mmCIF file of C-alpha atoms in Angstrom:
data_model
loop_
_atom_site.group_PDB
_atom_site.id
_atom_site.type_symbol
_atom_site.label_atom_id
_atom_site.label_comp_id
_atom_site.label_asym_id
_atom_site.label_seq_id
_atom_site.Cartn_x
_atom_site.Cartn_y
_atom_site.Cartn_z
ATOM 1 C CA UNK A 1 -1.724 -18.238 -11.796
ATOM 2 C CA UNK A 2 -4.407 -20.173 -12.783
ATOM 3 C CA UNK A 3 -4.965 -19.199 -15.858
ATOM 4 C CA UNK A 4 -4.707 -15.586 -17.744
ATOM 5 C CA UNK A 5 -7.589 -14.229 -16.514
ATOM 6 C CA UNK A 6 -7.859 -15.294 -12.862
ATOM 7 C CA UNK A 7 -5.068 -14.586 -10.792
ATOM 8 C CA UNK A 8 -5.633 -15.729 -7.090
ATOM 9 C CA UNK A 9 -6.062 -12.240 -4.500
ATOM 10 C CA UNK A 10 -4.699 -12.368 -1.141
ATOM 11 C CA UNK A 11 -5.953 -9.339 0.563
ATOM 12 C CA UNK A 12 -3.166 -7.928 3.561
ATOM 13 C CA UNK A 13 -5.651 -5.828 6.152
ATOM 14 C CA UNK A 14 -3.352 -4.288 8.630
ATOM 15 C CA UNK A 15 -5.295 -3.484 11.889
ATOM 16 C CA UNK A 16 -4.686 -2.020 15.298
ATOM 17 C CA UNK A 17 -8.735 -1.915 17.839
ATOM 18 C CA UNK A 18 -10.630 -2.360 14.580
ATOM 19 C CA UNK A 19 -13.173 -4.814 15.661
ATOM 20 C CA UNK A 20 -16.181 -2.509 15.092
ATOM 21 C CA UNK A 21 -14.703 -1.787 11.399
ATOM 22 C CA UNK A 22 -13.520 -4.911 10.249
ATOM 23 C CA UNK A 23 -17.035 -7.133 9.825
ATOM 24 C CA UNK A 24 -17.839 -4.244 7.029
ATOM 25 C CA UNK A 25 -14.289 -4.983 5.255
ATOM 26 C CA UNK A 26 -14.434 -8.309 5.368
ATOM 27 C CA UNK A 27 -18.475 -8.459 4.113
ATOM 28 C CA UNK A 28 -17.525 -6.171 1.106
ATOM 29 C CA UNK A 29 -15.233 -9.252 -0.469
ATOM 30 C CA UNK A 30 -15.382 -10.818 -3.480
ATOM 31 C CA UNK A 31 -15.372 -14.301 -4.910
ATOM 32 C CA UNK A 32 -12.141 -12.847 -6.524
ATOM 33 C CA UNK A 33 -9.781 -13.024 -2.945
ATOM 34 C CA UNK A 34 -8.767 -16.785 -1.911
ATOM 35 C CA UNK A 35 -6.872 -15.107 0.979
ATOM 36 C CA UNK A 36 -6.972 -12.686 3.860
ATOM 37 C CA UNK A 37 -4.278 -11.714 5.654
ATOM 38 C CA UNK A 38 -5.082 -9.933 8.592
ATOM 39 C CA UNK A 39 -1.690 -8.225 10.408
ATOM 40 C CA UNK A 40 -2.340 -7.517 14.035
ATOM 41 C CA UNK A 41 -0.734 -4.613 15.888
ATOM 42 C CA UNK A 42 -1.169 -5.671 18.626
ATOM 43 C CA UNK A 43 -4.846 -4.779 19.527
ATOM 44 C CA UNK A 44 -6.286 -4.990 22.833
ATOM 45 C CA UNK A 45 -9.854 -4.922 21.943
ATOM 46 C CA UNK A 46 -11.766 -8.495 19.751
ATOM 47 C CA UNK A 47 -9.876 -7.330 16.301
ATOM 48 C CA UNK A 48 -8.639 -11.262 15.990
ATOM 49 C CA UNK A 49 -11.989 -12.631 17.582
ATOM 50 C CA UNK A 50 -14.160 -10.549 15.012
ATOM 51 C CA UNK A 51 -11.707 -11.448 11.862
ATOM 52 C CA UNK A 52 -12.286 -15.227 12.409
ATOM 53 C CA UNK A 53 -15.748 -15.160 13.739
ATOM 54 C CA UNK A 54 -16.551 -13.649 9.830
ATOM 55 C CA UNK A 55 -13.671 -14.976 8.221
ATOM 56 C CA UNK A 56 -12.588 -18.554 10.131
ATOM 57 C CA UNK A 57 -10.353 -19.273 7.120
ATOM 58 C CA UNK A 58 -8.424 -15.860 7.287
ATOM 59 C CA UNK A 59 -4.888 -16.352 8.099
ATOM 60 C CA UNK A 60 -4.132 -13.837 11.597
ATOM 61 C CA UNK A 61 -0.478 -12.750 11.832
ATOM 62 C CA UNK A 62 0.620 -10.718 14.757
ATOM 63 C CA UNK A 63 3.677 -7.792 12.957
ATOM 64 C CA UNK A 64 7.194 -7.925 14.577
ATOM 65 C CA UNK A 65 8.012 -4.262 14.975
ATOM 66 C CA UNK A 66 5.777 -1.390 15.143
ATOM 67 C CA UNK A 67 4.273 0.748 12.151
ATOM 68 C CA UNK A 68 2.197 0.398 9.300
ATOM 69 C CA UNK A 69 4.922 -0.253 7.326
ATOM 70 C CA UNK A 70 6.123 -3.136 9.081
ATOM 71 C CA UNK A 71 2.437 -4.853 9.062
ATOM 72 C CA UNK A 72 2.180 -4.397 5.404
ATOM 73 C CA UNK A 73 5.230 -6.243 5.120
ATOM 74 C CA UNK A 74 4.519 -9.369 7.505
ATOM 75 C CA UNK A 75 1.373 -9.652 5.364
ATOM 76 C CA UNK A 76 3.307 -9.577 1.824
ATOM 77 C CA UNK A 77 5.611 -12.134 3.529
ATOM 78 C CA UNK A 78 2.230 -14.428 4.275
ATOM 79 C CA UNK A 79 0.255 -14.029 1.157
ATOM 80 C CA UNK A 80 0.103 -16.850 -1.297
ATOM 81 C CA UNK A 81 -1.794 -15.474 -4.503
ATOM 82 C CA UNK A 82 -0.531 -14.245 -6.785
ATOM 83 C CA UNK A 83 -2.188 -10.758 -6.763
ATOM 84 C CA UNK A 84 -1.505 -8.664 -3.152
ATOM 85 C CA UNK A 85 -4.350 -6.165 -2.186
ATOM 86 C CA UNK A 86 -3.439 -3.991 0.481
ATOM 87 C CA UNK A 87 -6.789 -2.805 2.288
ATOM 88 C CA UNK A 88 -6.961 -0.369 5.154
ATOM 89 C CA UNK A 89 -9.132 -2.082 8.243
ATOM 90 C CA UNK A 90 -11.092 1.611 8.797
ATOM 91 C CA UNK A 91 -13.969 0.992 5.995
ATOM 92 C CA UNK A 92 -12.520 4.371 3.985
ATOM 93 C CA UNK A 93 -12.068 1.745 0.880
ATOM 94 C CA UNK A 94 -14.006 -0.641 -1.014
ATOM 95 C CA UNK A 95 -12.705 -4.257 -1.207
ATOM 96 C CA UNK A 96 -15.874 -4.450 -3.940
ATOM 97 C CA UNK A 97 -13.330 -2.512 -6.697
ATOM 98 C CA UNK A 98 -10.718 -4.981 -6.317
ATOM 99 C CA UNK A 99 -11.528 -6.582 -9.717
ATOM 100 C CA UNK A 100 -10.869 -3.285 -11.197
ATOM 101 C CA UNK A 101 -7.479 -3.065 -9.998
ATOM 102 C CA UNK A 102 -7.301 -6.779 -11.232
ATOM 103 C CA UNK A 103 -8.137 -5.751 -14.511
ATOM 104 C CA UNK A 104 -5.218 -3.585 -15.170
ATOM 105 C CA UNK A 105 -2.651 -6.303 -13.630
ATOM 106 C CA UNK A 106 -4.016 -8.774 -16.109
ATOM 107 C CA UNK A 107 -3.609 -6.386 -19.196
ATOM 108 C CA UNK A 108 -0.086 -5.357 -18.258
ATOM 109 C CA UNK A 109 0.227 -3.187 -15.335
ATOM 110 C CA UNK A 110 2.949 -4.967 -13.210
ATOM 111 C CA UNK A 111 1.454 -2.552 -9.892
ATOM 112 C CA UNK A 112 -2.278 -1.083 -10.099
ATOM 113 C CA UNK A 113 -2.143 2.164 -7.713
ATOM 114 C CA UNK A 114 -5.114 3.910 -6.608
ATOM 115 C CA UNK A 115 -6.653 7.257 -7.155
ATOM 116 C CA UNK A 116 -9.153 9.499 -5.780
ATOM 117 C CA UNK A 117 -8.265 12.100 -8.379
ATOM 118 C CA UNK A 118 -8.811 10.589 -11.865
ATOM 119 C CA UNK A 119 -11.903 10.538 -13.349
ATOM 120 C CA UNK A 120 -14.564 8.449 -11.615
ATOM 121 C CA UNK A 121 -12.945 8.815 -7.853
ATOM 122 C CA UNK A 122 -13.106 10.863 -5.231
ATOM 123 C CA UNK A 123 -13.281 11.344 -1.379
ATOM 124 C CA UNK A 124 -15.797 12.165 0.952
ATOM 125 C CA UNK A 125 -13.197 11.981 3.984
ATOM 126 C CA UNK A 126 -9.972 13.901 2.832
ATOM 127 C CA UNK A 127 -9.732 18.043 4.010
ATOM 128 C CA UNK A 128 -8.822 20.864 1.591
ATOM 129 C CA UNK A 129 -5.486 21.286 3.539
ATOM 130 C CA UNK A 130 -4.428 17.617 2.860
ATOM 131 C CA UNK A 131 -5.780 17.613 -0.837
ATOM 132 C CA UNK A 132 -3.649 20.879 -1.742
ATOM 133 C CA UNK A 133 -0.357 19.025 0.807
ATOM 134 C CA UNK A 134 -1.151 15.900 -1.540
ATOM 135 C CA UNK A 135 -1.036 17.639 -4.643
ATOM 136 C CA UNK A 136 2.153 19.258 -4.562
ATOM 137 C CA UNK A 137 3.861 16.295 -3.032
ATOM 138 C CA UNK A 138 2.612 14.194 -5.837
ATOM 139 C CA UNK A 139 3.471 16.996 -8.193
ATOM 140 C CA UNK A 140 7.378 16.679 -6.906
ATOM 141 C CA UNK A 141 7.158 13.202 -7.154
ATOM 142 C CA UNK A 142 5.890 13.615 -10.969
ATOM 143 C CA UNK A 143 8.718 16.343 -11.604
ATOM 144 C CA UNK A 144 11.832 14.219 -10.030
ATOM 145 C CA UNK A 145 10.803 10.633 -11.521
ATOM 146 C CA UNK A 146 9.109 11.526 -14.555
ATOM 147 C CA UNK A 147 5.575 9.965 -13.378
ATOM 148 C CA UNK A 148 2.442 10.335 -14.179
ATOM 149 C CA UNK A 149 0.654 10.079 -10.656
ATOM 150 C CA UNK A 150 -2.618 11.704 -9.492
ATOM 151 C CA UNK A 151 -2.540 10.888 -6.089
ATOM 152 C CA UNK A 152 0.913 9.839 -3.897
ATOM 153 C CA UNK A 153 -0.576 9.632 -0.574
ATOM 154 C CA UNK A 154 -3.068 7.015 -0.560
ATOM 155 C CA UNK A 155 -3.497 3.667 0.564
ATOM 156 C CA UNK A 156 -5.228 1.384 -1.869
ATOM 157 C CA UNK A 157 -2.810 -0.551 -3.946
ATOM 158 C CA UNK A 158 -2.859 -4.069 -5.762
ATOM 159 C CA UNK A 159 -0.200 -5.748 -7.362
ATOM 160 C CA UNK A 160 1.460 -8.701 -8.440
ATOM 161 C CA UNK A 161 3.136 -10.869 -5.761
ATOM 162 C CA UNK A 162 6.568 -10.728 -7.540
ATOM 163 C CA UNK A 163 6.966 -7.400 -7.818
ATOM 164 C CA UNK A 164 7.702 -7.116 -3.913
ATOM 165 C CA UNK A 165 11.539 -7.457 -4.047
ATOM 166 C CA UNK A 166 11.561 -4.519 -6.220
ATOM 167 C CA UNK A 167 9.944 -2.528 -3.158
ATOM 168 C CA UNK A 168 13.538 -3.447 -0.582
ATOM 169 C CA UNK A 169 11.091 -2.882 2.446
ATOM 170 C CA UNK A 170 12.951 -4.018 5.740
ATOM 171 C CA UNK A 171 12.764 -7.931 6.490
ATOM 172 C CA UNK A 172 10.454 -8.602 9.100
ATOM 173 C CA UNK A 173 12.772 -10.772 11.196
ATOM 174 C CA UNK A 174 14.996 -7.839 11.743
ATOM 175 C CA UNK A 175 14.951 -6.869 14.942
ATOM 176 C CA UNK A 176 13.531 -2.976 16.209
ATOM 177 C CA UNK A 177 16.191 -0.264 16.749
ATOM 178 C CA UNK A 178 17.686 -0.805 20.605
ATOM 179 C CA UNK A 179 16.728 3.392 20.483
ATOM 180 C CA UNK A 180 12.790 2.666 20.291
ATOM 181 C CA UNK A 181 12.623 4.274 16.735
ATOM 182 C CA UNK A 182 11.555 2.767 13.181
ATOM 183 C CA UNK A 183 13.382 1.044 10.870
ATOM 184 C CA UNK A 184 13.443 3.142 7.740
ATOM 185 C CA UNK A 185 10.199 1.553 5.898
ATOM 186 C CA UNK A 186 8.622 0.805 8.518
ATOM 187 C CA UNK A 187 6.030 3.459 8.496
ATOM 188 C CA UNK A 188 3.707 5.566 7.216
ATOM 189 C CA UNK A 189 6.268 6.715 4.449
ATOM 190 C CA UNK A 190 5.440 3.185 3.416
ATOM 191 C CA UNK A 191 3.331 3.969 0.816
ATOM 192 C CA UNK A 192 5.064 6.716 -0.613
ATOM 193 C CA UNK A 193 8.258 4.978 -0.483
ATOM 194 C CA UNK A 194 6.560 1.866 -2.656
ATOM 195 C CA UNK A 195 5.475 4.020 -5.035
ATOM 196 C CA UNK A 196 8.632 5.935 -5.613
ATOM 197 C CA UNK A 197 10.690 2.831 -5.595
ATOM 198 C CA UNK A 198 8.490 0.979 -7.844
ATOM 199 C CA UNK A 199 8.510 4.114 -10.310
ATOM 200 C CA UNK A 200 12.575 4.083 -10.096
ATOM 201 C CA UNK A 201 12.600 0.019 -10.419
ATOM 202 C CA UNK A 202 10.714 0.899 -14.031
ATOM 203 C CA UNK A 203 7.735 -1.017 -13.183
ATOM 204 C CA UNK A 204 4.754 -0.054 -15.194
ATOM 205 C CA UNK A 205 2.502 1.758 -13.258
ATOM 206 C CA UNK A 206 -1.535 1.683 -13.887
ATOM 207 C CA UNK A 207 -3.927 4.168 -12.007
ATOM 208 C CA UNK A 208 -7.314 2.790 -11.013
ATOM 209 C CA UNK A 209 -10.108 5.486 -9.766
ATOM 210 C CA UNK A 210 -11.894 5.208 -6.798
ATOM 211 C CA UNK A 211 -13.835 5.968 -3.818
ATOM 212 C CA UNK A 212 -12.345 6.938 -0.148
ATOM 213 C CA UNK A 213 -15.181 6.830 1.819
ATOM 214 C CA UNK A 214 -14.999 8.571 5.922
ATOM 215 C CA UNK A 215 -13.299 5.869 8.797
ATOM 216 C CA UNK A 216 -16.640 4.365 9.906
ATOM 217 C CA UNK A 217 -15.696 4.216 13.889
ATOM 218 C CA UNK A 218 -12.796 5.486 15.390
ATOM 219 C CA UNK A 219 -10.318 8.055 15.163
ATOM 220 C CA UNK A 220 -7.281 7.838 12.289
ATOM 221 C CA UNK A 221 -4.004 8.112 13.541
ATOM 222 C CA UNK A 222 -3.293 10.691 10.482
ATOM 223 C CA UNK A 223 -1.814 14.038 11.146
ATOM 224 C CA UNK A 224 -1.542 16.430 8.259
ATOM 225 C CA UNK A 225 1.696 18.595 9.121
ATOM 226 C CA UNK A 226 3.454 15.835 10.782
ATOM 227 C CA UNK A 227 2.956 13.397 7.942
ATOM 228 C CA UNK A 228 3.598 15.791 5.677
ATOM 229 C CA UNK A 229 6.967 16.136 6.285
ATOM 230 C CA UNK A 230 7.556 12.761 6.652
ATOM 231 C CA UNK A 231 6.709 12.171 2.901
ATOM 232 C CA UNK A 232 8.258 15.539 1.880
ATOM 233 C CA UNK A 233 11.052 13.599 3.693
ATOM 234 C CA UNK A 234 10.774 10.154 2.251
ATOM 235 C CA UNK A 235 10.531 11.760 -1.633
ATOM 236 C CA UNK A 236 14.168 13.440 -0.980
ATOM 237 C CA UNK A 237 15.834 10.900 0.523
ATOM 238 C CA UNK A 238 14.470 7.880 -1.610
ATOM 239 C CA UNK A 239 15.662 10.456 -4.657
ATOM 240 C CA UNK A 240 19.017 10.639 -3.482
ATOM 241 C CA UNK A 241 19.232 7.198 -3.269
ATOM 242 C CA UNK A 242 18.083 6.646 -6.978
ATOM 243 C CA UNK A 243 20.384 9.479 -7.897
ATOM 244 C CA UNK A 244 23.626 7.919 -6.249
ATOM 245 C CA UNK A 245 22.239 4.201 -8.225
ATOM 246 C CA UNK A 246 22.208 5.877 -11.371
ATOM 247 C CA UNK A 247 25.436 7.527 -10.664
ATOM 248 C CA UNK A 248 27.068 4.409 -10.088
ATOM 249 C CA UNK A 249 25.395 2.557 -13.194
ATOM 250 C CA UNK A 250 23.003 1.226 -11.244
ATOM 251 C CA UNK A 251 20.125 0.428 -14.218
ATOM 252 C CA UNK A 252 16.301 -0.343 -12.952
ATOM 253 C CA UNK A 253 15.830 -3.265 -11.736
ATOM 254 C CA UNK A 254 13.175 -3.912 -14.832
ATOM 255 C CA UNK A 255 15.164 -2.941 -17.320
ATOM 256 C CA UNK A 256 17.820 -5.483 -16.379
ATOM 257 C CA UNK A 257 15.301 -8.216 -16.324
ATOM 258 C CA UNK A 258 14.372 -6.932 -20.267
ATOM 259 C CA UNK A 259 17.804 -6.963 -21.529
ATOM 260 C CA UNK A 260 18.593 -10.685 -19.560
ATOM 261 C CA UNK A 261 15.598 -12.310 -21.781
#
């Protein structure tokens, strides 16, 4: 880091026929980010043209399986600050509030997770049926790992570059299932699975309020029953596997790095 205040930001933007959306991302970055990583999924419209053509320095990374999941990763893999920012390419969050997540990292927080549901945030995109899904899943969540979390299912997260290890998201070099499905990680349970691992690693966990703003153009890929149940899914199986850890001894990861020094 360069010093104690100024951590370096790379910024991963994961992006699939974004073109239209990603000149608004891109212009709403700070001084703050020395990086962007922008993780192609393989888009058939100018996504890559567009990203260089406002950003020649960005470094353009095509993902090696399929899913969200797996482009977040790729991009962790190619960031070089020391502070990760994971944006989503549709315009629904500011890049301008990255210092605030930076903020919290530099007084302690080892992962800053955001929040439309503390005070100051709040969405002008998300339904009533997926605010009252999102509530009780992130009421489970609270209930099985003893957190303190407003809001599980949402996208804008910043945290220190080290700290990915502790999230055991699938290599990117692995190769795809021969059956055409997902490796386990590799997507949209991403972000719930990050944020249940992290809370089970013993990483200390910082909320940041903000804004989720409507997808400027396009159509999201989000389906409220389907997705659902694929992080009603994600919170019972990632707790079995922190049961059968602690069962075994198993302490968090964290906590064995505290008692080492």
């Amino acid at each position: 880091m360069s010093d104690n205040t100024s951590p370096t930001v790379s910024v991963v933007i994961a992006a699939l026929n974004e073109a239209r959306n990603i000149p608004h991302v891109l212009g709403k970055l700070g001084p703050e980010v020395t990086q962007v990583v922008l993780v192609d999924g393989g888009s058939s419209d100018d996504t890559i043209k567009v990203t260089l053509e406002h950003r020649p320095d960005a470094t353009v990374i095509q993902q090696t399986r399929t899913g969200k999941g797996n482009a977040l990763v790729c991009g962790f893999a190619a960031c070089t600050g020391d502070v990760i920012a994971m944006i989503d390419a549709d315009g629904s969050a500011d890049p301008g509030e990255i210092p605030n997540f930076v903020k919290v990292l530099t007084a302690g927080a080892d992962y800053a997770k955001g929040t439309r549901f503390a005070l100051g945030g709040h969405s002008t995109d998300i339904t009533h049926l997926r605010n009252l899904g999102n509530k009780g899943l992130t009421g489970l969540v609270n209930v099985l790992y003893g957190t303190r979390y407003t809001d599980l299912c949402h996208g804008y997260n910043v945290f220190w570059r080290r700290i990915v290890p502790l999230m055991d998201l699938p290599d990117p070099d692995l190769p795809a299932p021969a059956d055409g499905g997902k490796l386990w990680g590799d997507g949209f349970e991403v972000e719930t699975l990050i944020n249940v691992r992290l809370a089970a690693a013993g990483a200390r966990v910082a909320e940041v309020a903000n804004v989720e703003y409507p997808r400027l153009h396009g159509e999201s890929n989000l389906n409220t029953f389907r997705d659902g149940a694929r992080v009603l899914r994600t919170i019972a199986i990632e707790f079995m596997r922190h049961r059968r850890k602690r069962a075994g001894g198993v302490r968090p990861a964290l906590a064995e790095r505290a008692a080492e020094r």
